[in-house]
Tab-separated table of C-alpha atoms and ligand atoms in Angstrom:
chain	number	residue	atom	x	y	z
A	1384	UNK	CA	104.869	213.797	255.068
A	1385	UNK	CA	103.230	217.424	255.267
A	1386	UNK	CA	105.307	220.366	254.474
A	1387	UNK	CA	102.871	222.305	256.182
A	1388	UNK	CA	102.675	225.715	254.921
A	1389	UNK	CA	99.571	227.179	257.347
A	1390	UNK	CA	102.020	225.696	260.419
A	1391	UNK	CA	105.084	227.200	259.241
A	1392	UNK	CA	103.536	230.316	258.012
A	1393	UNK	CA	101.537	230.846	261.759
A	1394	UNK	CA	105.412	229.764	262.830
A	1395	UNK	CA	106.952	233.077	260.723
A	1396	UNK	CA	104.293	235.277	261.439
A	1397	UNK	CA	104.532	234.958	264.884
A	1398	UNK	CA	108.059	235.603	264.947
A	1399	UNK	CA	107.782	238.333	262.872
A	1400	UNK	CA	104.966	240.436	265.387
A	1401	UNK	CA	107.764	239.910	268.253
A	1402	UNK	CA	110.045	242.318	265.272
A	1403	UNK	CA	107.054	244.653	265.443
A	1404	UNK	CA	106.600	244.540	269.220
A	1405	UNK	CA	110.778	245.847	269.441
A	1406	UNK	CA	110.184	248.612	266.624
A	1407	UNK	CA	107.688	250.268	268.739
A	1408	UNK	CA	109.444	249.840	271.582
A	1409	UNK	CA	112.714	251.547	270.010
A	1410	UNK	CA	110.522	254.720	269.167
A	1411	UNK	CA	109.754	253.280	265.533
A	1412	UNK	CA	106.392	252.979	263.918
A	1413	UNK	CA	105.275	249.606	262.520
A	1414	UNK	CA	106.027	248.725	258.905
A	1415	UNK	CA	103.144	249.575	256.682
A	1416	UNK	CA	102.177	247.259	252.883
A	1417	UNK	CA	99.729	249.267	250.783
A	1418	UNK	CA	98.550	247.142	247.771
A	1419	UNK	CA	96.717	248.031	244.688
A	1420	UNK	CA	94.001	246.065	243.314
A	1421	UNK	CA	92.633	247.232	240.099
A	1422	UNK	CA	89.338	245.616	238.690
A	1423	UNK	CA	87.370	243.047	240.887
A	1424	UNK	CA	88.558	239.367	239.492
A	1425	UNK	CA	87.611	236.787	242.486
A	1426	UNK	CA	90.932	235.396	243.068
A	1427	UNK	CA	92.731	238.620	243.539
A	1428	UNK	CA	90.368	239.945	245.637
A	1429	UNK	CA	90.611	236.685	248.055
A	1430	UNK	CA	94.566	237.109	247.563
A	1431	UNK	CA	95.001	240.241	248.621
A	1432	UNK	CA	92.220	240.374	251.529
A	1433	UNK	CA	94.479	237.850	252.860
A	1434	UNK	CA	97.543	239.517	252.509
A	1435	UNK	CA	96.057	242.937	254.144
A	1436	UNK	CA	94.623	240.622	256.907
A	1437	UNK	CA	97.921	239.225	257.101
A	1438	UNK	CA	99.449	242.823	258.097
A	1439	UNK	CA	97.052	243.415	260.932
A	1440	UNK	CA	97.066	240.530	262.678
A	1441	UNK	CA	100.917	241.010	262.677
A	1442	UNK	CA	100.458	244.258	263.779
A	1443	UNK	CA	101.568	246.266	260.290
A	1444	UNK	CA	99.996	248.800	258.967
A	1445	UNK	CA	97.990	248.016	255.681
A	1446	UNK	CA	96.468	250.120	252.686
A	1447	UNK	CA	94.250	249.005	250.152
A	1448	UNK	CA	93.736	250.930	246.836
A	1449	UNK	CA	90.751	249.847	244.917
A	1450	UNK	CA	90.643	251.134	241.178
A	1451	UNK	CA	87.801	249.809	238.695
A	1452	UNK	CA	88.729	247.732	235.830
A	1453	UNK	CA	88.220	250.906	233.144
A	1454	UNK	CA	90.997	253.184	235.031
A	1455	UNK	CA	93.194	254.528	232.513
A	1456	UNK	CA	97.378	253.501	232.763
A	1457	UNK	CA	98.193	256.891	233.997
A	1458	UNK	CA	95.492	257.199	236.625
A	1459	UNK	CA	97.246	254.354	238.180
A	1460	UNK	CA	101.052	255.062	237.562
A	1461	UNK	CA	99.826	258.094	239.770
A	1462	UNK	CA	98.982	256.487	242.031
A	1463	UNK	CA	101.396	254.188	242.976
A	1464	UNK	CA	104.055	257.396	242.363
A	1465	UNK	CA	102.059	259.026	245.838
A	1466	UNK	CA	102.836	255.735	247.263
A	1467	UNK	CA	106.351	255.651	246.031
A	1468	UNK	CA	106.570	259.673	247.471
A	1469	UNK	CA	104.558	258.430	250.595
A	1470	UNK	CA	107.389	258.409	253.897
A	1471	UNK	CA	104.561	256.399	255.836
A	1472	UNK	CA	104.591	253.631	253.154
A	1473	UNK	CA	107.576	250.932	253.338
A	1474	UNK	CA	106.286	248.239	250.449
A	1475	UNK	CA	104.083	248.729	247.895
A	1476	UNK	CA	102.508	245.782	245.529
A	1477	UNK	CA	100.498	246.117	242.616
A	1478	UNK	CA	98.035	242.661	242.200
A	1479	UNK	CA	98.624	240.779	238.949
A	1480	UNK	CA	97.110	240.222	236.641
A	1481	UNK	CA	95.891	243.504	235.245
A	1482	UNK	CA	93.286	244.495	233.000
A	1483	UNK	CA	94.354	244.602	229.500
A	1484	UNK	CA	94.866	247.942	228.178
A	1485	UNK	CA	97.779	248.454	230.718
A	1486	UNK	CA	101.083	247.809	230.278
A	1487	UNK	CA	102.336	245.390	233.385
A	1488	UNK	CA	105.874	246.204	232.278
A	1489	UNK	CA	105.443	249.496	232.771
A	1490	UNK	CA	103.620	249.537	235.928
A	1491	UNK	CA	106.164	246.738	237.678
A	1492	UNK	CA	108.989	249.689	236.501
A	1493	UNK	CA	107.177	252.234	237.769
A	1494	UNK	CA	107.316	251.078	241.737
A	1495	UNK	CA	110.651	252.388	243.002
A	1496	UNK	CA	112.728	249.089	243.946
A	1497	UNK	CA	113.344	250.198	247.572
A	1498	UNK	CA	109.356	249.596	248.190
A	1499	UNK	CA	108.977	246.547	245.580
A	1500	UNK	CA	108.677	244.027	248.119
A	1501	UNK	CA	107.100	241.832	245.687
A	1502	UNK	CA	110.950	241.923	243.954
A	1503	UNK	CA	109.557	242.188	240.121
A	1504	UNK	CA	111.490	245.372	239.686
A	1505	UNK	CA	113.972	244.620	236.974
A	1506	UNK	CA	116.645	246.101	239.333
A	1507	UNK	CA	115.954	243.446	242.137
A	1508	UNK	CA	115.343	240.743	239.428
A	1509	UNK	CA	118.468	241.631	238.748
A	1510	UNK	CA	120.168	241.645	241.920
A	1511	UNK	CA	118.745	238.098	242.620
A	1512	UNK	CA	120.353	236.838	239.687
A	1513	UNK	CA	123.752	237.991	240.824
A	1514	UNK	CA	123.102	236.732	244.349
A	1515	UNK	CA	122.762	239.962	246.009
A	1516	UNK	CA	120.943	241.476	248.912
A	1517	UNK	CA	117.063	242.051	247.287
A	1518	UNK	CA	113.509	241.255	247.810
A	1519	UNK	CA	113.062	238.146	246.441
A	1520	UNK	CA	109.313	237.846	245.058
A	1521	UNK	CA	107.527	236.126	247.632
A	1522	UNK	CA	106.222	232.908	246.393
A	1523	UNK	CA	109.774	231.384	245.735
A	1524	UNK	CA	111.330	232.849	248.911
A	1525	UNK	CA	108.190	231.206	250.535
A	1526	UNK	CA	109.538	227.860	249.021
A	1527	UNK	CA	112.920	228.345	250.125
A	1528	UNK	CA	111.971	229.209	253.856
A	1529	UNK	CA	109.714	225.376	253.901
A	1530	UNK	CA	112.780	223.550	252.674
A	1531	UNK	CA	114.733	225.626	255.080
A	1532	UNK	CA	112.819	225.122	258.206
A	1533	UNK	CA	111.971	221.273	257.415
A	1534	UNK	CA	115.999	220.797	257.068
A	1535	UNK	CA	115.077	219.456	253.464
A	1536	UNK	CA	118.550	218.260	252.171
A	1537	UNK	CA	118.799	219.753	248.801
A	1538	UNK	CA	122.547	219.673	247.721
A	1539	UNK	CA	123.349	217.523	245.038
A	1540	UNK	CA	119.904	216.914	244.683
A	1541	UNK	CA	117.990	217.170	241.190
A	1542	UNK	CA	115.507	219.338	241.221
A	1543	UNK	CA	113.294	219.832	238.243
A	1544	UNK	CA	111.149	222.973	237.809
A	1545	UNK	CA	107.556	222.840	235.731
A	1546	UNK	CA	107.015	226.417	234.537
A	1547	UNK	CA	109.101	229.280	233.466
A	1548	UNK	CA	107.322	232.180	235.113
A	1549	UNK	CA	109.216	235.473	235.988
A	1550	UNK	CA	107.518	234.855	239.288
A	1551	UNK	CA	107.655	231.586	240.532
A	1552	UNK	CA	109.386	229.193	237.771
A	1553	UNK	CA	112.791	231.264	236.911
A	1554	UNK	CA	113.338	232.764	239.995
A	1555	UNK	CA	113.114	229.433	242.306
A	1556	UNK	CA	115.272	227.994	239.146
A	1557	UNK	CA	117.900	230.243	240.299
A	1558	UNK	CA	117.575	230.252	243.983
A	1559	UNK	CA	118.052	226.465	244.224
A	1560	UNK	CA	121.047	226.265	241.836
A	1561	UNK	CA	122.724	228.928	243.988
A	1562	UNK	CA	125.838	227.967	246.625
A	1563	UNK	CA	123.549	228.349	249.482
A	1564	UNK	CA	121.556	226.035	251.831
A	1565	UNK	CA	118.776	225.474	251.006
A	1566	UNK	CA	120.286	225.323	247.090
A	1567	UNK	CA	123.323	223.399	245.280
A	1568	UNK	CA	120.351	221.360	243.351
A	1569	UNK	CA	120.976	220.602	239.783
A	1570	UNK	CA	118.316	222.112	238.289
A	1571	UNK	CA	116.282	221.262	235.196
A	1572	UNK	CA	113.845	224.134	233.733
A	1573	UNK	CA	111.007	222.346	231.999
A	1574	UNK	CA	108.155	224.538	229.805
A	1575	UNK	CA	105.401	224.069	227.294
A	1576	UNK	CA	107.948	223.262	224.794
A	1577	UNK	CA	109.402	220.472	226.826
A	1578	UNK	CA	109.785	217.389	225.033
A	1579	UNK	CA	109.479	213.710	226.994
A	1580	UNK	CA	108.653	215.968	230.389
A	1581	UNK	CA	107.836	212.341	232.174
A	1582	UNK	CA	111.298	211.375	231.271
A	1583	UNK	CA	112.405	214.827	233.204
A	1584	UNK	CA	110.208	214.741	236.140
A	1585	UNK	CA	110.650	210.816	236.765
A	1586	UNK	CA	114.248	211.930	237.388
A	1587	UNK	CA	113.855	214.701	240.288
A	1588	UNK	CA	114.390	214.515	243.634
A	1589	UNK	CA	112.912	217.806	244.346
A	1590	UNK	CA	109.885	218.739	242.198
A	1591	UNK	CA	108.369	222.069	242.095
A	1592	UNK	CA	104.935	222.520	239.576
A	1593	UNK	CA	104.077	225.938	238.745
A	1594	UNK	CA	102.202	225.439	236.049
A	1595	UNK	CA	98.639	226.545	236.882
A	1596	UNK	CA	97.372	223.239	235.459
A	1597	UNK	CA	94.806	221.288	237.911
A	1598	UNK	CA	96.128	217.939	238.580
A	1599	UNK	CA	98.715	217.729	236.078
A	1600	UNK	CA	101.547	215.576	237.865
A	1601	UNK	CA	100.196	212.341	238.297
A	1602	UNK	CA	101.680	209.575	240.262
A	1603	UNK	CA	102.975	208.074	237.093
A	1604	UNK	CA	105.361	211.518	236.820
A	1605	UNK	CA	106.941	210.720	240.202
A	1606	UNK	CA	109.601	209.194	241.766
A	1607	UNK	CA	109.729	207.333	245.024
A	1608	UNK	CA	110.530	209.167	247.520
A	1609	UNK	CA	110.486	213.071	246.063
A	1610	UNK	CA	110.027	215.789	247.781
A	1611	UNK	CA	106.735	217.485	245.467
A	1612	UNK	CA	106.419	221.715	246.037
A	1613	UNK	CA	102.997	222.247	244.325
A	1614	UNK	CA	102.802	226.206	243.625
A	1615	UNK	CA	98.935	225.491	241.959
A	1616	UNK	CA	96.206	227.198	242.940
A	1617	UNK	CA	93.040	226.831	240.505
A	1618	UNK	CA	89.500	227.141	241.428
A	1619	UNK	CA	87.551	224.356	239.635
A	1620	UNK	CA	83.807	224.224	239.193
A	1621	UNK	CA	81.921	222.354	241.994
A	1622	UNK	CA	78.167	222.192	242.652
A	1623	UNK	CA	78.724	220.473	246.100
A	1624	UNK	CA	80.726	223.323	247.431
A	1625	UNK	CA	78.559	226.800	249.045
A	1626	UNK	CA	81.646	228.643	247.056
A	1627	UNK	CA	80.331	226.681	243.667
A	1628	UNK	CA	84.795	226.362	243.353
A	1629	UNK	CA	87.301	223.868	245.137
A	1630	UNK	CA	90.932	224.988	244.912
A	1631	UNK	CA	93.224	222.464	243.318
A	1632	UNK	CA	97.447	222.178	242.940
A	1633	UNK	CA	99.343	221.127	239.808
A	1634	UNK	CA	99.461	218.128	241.531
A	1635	UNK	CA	96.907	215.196	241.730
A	1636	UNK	CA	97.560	214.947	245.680
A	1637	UNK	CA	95.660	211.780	246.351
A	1638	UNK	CA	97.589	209.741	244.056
A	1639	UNK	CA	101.103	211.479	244.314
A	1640	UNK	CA	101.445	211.882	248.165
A	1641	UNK	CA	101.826	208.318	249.084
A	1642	UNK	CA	105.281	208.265	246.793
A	1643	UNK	CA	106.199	211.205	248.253
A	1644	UNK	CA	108.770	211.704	251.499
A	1645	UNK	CA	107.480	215.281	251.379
A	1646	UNK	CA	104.139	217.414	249.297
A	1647	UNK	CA	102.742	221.048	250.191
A	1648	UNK	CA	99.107	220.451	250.366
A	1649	UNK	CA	96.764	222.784	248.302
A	1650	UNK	CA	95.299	224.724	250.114
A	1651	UNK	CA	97.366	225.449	253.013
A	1652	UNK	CA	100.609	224.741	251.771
A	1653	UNK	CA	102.626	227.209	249.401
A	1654	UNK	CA	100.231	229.742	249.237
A	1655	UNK	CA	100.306	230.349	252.957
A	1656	UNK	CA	104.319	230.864	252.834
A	1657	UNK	CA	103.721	233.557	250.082
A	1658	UNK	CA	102.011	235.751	252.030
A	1659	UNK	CA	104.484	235.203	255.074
A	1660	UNK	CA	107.359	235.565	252.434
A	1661	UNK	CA	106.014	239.209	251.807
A	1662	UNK	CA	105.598	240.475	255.131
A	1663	UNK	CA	109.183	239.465	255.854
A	1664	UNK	CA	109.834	241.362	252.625
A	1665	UNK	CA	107.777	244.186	254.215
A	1666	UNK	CA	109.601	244.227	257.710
A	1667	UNK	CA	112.701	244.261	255.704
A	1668	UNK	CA	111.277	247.459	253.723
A	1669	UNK	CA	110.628	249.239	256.945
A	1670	UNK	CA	114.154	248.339	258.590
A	1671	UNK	CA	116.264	249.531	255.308
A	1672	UNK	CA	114.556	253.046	255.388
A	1673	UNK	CA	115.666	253.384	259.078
A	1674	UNK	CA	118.753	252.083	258.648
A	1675	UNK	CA	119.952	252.757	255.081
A	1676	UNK	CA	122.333	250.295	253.960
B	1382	GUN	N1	99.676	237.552	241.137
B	1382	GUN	C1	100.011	236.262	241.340
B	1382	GUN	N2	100.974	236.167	242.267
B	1382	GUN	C2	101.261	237.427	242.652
B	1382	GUN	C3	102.174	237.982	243.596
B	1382	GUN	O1	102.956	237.297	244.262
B	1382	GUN	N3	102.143	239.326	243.725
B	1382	GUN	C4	101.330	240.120	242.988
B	1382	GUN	N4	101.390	241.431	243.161
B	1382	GUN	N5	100.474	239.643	242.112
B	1382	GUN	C5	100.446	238.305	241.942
């Protein structure tokens, strides 16, 4: 079966404009996501267009701040310090990857962690780790909210993880070996350095592949029966296609989603819970400023 990310997403974003609809009407303005984009890589472009389309069909405010490829470290730091200084602002992301010649460390430090609703601050890193109130970054809170809202039983369950990312691979680690619902999995962190990974991902119950390898899991990896979260997103040559790309997952979906109780599609799975995962993160932004907790 589907865990159908574009349905649950439509399900969370419509849910979340009814929150917008009772801001106004208690004398509040609407939250408000600016995001930087630096350079003009394809896929970031498409990513954030769709997160800044997100906001106004959802009825937040949106900014977009477009910097060429050749703007220096500091140019940008200043900018996302107005943004930081900016009372109108409630979250603030910076697209990755950037260009070279900046630091990413920096930069992710450099967002004050009361706007980072992407939650790559070190101080909400932090804070998930110890299990407390934060913005978790948005593609594994995206996860969580599927499992969540399918009633995917997860405790006791092995999960196995492909991918040690600070963004998607560690963090969902952690979230699903918490003492929470969805969570309780025993969880198994595989990497590049993984030896007899078939052995590994034969074994899980829950599999989630955030690898950024096309097609990697084949149906030979899987058990009967998993439940497959495929966090891939690549875009692969194709002549047939006007784009001259076709997205694929980590996972070879043909061949895995017949052993399979559950699989996110690619496109329209995963992907589509990310960006609803950050404009919960952004609502959140907007409440904590008017009600400091
Ligand atoms: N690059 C890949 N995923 C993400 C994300 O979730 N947020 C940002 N800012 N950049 C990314």
């Amino acid at each position: 079966m589907l865990l159908d990310g574009k349905k649950i997403s439509e399900e969370v974003k419509a849910e979340l404009a009814v929150e917008v609809k009772a801001l106004i009407a208690d004398g509040h303005r609407a939250p408000h996501l600016a995001a930087i984009l630096v350079g003009n890589d394809g896929a970031s472009e498409t990513y954030v267009a769709s997160k800044v389309r997100a906001c106004e069909r959802i009825g937040f405010g949106s900014t977009l701040v477009r910097l060429p490829d050749s703007v220096s470290e500091d140019r940008l730091l200043q900018e996302i310090n107005a943004i930081n200084n900016n009372e109108e602002i409630d979250g603030l992301i910076v697209q990755l990857p950037l260009p070279k010649h900046i630091d990413e460390q920096k930069v992710t430090e450099s967002v004050v962690p009361e706007k980072d609703v992407d939650g790559f601050h070190p101080v909400n890193v932090g804070k998930l780790v110890l299990g407390l109130p934060t913005f978790v970054s948005a593609t594994p809170k995206g996860i969580m909210e599927l499992l969540a809202r399918y009633n995917i039983e997860t405790s006791g369950k092995h999960c196995v993880v492909l991918g040690r990312s600070n963004i998607v691979g560690t963090p969902i680690a952690n979230l699903l070996s918490r003492n929470s619902n969805p969570g309780n999995c025993t969880v198994t962190l595989c990497h590049s350095r993984t030896k007899n990974l078939a052995d590994f991902t034969r074994s899980a119950d829950i599999l989630v592949v955030a690898l950024g390898k096309a097609e990697f899991v084949t149906a030979d990896m899987v058990k009967d029966g998993a439940v497959v979260v495929d966090v891939g997103i690549t875009r692969v040559e194709d002549s047939t296609n006007p784009s001259g790309y076709v997205l694929k997952g980590d996972v070879a979906f043909d061949e895995v989603e017949p052993k399979a109780s559950y699989i996110t599609p690619v496109p329209g799975g995963v992907g589509r819970m990310t960006i609803a995962a950050l404009l919960q993160n952004t609502l959140q932004a907007r409440k904590n400023r008017i009600k400091p907790n």
